[in-house]
mmCIF file with all atom_site columns, C-alpha atoms in Angstrom:
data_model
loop_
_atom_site.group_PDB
_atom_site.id
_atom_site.type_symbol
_atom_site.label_atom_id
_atom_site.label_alt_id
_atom_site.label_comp_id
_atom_site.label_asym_id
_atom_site.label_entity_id
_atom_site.label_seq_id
_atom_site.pdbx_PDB_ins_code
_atom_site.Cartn_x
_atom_site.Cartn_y
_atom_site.Cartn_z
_atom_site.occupancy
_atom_site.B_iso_or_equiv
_atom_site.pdbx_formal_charge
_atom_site.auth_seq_id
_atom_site.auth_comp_id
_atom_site.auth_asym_id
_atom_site.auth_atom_id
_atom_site.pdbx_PDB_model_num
ATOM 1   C CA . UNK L 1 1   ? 0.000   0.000  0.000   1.00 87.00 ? 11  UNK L CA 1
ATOM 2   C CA . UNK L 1 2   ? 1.567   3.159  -1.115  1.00 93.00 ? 12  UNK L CA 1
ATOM 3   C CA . UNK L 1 3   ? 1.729   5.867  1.142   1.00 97.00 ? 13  UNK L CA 1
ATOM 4   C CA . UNK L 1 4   ? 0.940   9.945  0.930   1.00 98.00 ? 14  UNK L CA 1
ATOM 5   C CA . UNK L 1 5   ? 2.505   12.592 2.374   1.00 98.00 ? 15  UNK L CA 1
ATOM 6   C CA . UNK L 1 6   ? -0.112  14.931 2.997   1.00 98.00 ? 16  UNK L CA 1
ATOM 7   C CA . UNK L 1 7   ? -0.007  18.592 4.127   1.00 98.00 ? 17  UNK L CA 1
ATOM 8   C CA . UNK L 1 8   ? -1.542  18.273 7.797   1.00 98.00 ? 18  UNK L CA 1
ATOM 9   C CA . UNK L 1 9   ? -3.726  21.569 6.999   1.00 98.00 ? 19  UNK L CA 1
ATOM 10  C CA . UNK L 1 10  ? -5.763  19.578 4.106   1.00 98.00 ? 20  UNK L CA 1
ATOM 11  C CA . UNK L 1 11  ? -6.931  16.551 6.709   1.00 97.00 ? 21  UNK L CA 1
ATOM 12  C CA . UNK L 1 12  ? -7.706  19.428 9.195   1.00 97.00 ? 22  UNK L CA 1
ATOM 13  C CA . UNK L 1 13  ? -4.727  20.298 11.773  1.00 98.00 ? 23  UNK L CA 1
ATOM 14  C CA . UNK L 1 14  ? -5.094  23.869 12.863  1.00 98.00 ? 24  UNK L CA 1
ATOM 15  C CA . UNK L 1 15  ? -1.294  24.411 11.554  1.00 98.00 ? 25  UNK L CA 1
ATOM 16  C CA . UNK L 1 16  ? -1.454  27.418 8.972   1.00 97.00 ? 26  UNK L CA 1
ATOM 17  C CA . UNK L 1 17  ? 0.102   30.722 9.823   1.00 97.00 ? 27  UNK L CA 1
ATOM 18  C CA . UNK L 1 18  ? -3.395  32.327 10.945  1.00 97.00 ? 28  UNK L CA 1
ATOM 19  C CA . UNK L 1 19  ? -4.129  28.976 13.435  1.00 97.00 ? 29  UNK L CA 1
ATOM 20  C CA . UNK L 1 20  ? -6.735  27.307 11.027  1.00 97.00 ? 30  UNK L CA 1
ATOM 21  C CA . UNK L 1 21  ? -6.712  24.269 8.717   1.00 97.00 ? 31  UNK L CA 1
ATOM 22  C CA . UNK L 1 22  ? -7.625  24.320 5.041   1.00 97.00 ? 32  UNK L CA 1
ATOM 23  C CA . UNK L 1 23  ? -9.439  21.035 5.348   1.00 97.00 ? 33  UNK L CA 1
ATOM 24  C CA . UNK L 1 24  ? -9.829  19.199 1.705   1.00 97.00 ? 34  UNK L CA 1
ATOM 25  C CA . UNK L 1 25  ? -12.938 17.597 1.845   1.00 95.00 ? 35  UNK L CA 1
ATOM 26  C CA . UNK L 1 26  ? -12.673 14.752 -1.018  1.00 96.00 ? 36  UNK L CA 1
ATOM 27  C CA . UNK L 1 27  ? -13.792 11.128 -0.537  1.00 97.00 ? 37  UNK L CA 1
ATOM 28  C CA . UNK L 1 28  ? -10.862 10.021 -1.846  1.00 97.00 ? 38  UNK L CA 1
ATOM 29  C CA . UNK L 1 29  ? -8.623  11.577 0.993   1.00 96.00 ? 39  UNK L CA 1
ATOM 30  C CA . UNK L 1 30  ? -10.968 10.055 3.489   1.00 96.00 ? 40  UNK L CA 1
ATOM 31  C CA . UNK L 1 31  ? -10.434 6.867  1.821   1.00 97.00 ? 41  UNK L CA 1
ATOM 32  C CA . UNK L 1 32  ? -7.258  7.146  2.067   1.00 97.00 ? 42  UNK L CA 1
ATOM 33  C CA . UNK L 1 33  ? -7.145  7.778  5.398   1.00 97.00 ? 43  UNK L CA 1
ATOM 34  C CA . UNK L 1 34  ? -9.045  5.231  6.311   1.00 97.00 ? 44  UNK L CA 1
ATOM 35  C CA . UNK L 1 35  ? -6.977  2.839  4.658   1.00 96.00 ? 45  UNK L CA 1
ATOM 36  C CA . UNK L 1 36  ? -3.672  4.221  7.005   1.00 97.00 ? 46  UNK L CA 1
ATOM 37  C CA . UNK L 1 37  ? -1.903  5.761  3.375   1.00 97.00 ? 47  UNK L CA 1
ATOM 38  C CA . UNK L 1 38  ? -1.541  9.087  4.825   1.00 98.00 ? 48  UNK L CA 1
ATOM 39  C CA . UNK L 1 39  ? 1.164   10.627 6.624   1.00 98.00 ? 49  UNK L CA 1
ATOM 40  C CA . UNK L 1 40  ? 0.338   14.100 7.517   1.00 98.00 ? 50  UNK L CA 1
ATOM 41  C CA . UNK L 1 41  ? 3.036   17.079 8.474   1.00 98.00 ? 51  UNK L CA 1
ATOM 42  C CA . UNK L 1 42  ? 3.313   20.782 8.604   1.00 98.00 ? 52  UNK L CA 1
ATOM 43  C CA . UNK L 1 43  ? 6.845   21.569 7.143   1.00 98.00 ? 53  UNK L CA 1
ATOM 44  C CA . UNK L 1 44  ? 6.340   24.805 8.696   1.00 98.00 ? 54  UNK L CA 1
ATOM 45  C CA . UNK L 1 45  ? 5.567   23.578 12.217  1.00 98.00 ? 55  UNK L CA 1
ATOM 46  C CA . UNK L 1 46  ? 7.737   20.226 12.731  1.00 98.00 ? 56  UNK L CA 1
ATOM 47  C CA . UNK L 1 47  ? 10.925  23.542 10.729  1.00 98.00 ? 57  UNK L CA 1
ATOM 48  C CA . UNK L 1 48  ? 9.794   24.819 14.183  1.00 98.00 ? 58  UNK L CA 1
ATOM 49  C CA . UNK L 1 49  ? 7.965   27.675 13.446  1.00 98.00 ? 59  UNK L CA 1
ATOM 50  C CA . UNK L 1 50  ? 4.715   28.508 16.041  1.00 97.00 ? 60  UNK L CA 1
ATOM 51  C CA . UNK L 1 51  ? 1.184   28.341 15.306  1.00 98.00 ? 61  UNK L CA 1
ATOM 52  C CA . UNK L 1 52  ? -0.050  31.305 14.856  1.00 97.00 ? 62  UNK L CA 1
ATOM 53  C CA . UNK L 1 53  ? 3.175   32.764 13.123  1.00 97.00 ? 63  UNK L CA 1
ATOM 54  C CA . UNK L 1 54  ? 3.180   35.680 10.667  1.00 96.00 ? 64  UNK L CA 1
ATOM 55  C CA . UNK L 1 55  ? 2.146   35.422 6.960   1.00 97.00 ? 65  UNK L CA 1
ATOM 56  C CA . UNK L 1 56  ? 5.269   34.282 5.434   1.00 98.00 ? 66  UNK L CA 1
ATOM 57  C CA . UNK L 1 57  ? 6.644   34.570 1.337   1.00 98.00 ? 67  UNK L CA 1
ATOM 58  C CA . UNK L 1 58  ? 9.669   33.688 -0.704  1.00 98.00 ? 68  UNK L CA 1
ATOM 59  C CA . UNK L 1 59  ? 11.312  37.136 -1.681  1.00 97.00 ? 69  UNK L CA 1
ATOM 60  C CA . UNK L 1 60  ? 10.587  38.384 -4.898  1.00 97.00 ? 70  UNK L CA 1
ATOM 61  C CA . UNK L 1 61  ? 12.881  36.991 -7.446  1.00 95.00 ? 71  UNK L CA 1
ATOM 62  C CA . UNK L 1 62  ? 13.842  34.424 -5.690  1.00 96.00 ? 72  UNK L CA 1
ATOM 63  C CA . UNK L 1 63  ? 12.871  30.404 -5.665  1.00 98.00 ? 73  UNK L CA 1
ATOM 64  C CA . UNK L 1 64  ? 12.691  27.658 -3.714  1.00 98.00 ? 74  UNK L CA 1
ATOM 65  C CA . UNK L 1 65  ? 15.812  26.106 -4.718  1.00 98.00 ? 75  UNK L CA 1
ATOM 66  C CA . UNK L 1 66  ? 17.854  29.285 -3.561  1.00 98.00 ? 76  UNK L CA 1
ATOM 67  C CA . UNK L 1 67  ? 16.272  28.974 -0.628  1.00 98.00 ? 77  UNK L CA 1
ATOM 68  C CA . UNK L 1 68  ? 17.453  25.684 -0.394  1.00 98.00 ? 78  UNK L CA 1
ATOM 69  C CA . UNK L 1 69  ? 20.954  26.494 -1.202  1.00 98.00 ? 79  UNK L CA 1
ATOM 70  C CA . UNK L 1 70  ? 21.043  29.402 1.646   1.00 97.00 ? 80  UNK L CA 1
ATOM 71  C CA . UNK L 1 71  ? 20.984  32.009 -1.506  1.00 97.00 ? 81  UNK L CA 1
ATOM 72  C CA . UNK L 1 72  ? 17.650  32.800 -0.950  1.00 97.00 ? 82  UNK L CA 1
ATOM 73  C CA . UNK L 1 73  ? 15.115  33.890 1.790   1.00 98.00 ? 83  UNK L CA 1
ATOM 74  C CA . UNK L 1 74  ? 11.589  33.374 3.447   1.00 98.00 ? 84  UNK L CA 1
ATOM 75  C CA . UNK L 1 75  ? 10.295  36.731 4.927   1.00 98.00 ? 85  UNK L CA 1
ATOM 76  C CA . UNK L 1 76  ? 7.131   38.106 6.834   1.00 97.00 ? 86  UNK L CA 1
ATOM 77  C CA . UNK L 1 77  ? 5.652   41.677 5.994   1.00 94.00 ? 87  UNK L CA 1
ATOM 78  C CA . UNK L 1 78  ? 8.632   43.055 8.574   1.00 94.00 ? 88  UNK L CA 1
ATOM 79  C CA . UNK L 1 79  ? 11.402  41.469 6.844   1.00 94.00 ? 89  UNK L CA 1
ATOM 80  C CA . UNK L 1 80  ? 11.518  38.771 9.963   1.00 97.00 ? 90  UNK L CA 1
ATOM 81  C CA . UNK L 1 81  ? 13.659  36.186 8.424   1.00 98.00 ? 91  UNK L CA 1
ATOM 82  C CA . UNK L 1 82  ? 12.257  32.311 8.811   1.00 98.00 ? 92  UNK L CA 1
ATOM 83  C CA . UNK L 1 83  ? 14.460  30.659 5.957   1.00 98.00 ? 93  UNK L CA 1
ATOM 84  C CA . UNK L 1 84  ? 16.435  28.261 8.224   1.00 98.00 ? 94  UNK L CA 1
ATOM 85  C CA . UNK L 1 85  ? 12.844  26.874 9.742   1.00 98.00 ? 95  UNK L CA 1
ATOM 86  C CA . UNK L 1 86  ? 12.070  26.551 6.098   1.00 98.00 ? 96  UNK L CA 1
ATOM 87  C CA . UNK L 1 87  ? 14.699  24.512 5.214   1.00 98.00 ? 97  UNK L CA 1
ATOM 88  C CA . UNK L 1 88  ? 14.498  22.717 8.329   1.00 98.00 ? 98  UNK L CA 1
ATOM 89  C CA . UNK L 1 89  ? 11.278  21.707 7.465   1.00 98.00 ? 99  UNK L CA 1
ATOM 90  C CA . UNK L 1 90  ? 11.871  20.524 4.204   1.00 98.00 ? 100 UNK L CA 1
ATOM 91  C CA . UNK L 1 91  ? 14.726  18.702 5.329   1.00 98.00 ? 101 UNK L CA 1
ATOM 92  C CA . UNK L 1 92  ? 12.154  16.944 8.220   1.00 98.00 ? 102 UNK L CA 1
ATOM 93  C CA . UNK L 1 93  ? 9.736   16.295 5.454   1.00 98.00 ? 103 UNK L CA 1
ATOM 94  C CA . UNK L 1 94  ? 12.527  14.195 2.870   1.00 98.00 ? 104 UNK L CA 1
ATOM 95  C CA . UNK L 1 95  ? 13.346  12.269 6.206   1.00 98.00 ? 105 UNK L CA 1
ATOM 96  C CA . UNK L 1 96  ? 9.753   11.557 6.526   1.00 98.00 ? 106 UNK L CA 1
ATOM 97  C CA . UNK L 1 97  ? 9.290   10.289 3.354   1.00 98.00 ? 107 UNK L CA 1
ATOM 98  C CA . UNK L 1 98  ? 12.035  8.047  3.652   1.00 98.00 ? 108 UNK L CA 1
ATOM 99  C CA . UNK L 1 99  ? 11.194  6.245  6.414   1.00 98.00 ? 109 UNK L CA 1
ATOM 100 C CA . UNK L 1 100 ? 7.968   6.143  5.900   1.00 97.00 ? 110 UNK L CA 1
ATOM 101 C CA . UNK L 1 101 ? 8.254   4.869  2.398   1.00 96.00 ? 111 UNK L CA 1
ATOM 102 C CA . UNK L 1 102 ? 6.286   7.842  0.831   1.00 98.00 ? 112 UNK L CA 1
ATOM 103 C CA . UNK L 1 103 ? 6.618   8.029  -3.124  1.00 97.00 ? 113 UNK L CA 1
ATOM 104 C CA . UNK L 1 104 ? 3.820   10.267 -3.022  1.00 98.00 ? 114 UNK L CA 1
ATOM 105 C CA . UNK L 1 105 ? 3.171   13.922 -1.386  1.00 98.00 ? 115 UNK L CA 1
ATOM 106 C CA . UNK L 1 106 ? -0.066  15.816 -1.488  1.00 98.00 ? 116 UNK L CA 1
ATOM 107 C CA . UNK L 1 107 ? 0.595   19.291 -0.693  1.00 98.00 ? 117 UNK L CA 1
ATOM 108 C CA . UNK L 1 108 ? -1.241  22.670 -0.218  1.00 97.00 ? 118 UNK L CA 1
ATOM 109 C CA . UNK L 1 109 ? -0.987  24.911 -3.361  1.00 97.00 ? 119 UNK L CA 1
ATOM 110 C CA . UNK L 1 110 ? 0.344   28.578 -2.523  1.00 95.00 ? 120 UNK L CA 1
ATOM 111 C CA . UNK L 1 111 ? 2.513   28.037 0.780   1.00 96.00 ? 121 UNK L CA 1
ATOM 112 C CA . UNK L 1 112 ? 5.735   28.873 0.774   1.00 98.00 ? 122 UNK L CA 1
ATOM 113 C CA . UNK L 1 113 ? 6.615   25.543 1.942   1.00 98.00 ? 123 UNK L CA 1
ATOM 114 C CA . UNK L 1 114 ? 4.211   23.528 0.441   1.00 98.00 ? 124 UNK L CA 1
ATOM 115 C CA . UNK L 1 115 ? 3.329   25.360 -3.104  1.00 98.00 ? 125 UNK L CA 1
ATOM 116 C CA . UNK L 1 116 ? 2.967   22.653 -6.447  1.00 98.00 ? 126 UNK L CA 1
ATOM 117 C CA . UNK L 1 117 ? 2.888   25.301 -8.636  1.00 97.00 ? 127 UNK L CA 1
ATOM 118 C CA . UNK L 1 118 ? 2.102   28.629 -7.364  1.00 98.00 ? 128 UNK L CA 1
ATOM 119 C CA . UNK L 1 119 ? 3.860   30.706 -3.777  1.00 98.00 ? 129 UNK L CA 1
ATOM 120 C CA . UNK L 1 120 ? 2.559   33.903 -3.328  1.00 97.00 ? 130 UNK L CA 1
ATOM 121 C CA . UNK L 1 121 ? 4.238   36.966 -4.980  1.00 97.00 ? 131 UNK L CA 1
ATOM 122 C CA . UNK L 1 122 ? 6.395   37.501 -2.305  1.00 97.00 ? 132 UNK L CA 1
ATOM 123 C CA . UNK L 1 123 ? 5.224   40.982 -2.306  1.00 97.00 ? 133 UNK L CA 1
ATOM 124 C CA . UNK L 1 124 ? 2.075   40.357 0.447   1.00 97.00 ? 134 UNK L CA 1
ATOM 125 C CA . UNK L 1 125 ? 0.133   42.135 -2.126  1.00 97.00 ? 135 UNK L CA 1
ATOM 126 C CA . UNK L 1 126 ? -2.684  38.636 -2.584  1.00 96.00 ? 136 UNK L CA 1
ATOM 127 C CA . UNK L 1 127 ? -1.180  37.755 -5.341  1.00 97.00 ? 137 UNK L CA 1
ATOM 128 C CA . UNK L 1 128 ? 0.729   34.533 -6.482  1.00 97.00 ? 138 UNK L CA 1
ATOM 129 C CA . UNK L 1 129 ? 3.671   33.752 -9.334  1.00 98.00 ? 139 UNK L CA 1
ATOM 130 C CA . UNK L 1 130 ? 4.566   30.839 -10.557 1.00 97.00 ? 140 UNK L CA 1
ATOM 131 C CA . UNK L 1 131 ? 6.889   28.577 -8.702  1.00 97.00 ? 141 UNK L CA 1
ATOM 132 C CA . UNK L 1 132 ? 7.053   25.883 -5.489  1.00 98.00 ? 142 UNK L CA 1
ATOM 133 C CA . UNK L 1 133 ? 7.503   26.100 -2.097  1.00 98.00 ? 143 UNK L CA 1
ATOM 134 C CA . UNK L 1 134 ? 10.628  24.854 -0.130  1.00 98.00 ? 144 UNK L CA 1
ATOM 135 C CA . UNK L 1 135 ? 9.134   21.412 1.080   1.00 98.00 ? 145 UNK L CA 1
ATOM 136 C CA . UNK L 1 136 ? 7.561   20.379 -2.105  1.00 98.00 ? 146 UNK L CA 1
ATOM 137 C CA . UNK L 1 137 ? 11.015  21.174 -4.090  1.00 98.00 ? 147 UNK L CA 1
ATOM 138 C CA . UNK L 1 138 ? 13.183  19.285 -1.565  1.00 98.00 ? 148 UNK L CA 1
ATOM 139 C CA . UNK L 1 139 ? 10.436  16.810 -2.011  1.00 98.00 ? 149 UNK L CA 1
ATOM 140 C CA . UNK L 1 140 ? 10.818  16.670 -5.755  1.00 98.00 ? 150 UNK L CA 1
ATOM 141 C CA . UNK L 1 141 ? 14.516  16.665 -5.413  1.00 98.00 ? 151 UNK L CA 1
ATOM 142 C CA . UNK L 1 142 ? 14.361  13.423 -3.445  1.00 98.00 ? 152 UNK L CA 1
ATOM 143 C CA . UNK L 1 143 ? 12.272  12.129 -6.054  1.00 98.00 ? 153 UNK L CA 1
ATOM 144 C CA . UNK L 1 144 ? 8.850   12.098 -4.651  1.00 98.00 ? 154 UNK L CA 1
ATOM 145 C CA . UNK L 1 145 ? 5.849   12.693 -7.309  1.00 98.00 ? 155 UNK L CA 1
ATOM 146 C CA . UNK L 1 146 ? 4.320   16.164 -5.678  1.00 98.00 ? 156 UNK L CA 1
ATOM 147 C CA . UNK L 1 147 ? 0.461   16.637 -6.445  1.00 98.00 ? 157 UNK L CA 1
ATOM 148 C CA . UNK L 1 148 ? -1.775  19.879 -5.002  1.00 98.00 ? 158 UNK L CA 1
ATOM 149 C CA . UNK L 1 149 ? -5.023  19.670 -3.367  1.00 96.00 ? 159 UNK L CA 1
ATOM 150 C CA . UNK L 1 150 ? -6.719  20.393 -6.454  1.00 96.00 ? 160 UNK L CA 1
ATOM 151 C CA . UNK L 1 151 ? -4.725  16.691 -8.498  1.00 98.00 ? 161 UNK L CA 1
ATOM 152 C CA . UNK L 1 152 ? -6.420  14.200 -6.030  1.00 98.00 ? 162 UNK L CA 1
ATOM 153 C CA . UNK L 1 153 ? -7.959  12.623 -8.647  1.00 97.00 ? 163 UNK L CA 1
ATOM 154 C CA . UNK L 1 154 ? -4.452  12.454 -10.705 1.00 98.00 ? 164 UNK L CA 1
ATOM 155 C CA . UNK L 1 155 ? -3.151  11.203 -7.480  1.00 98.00 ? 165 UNK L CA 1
ATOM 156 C CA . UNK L 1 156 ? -5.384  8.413  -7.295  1.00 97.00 ? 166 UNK L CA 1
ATOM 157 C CA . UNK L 1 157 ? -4.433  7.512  -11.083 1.00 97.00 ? 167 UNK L CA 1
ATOM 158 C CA . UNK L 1 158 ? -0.752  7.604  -10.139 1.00 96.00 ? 168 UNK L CA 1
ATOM 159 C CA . UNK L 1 159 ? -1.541  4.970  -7.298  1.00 96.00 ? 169 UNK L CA 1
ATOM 160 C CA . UNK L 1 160 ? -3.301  3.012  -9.015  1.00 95.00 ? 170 UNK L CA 1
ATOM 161 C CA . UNK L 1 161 ? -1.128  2.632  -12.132 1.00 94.00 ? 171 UNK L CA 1
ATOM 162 C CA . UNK L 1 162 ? 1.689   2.045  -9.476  1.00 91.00 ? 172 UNK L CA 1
ATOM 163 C CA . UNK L 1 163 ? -0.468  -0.955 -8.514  1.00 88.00 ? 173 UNK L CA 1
ATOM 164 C CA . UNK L 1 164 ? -0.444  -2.315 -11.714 1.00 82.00 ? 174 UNK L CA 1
ATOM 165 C CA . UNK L 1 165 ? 2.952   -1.906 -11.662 1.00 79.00 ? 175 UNK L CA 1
ATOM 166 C CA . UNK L 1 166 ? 4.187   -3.626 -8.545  1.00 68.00 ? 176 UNK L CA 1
#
């Protein structure tokens, strides 16, 4: 049974910046679930980081790779830098999915952790760019298949072609 790294916001952990979830409600997740495949985890929380924390965003110009390599940072509205939490998380999350045996992450679009596709603008104007957050690339790096909340259904093909597979 393959597991999922899941972003612990989308099965309804109270772990996002402002103290809430953003709970995915999709029958497949609570299949899932059910079944023991998922492995939940803030990057931002187990990086260290408190709940609530300030609104944080990858400087403008800058991805999540630099981040990564030290070259880049995570900021809040006050210039407060978090990158080494960041990184710290991402590194927690790779370990995670190693020993758990994870091939699979589903992660909240827009964080600055956990971002598939989009991070916000790194502005705090609202707005979001293209790019991924710090988890999800240190994720990809270590060769994990990254899906957002919105490619459950492209997750669940992935798994079951896997299946097939094995």
């Amino acid at each position: 049974m393959e597991r999922i790294l899941v972003s612990a916001c989308l099965v309804g952990w109270p772990v996002r910046y402002d103290g809430g979830a953003k709970a995915l409600h999709h029958p497949l997740l609570t299949a899932w679930a059910a079944e023991g495949r998922l492995v939940p985890l803030c990057p931002e929380t187990v990086g260290g980081l408190p709940v609530p924390r300030p609104a944080a965003e990858i400087e403008p110009g800058v991805d999540a790779a630099a981040v990564l390599a030290g070259e880049g940072r995570v900021v809040d509205a006050d210039g407060g830098d978090h990158s080494a939490a960041f990184r710290e998380g991402a590194r927690i999350a790779v370990a995670t999915v190693r020993v758990r045996g994870c091939r699979f992450a589903l992660l909240t679009e827009g964080s600055p952790s956990c971002g598939v596709e989009l991070v916000a603008d790194g502005r705090f104007s609202g707005r979001r760019r293209a790019g991924e957050g710090v988890a999800a690339a240190a994720l990809r790096a270590a060769g994990v298949e990254v899906f957002s909340a919105t490619e459950v259904d492209a997750l669940a093909a992935r798994l079951a072609e896997t299946a097939r597979d094995d």
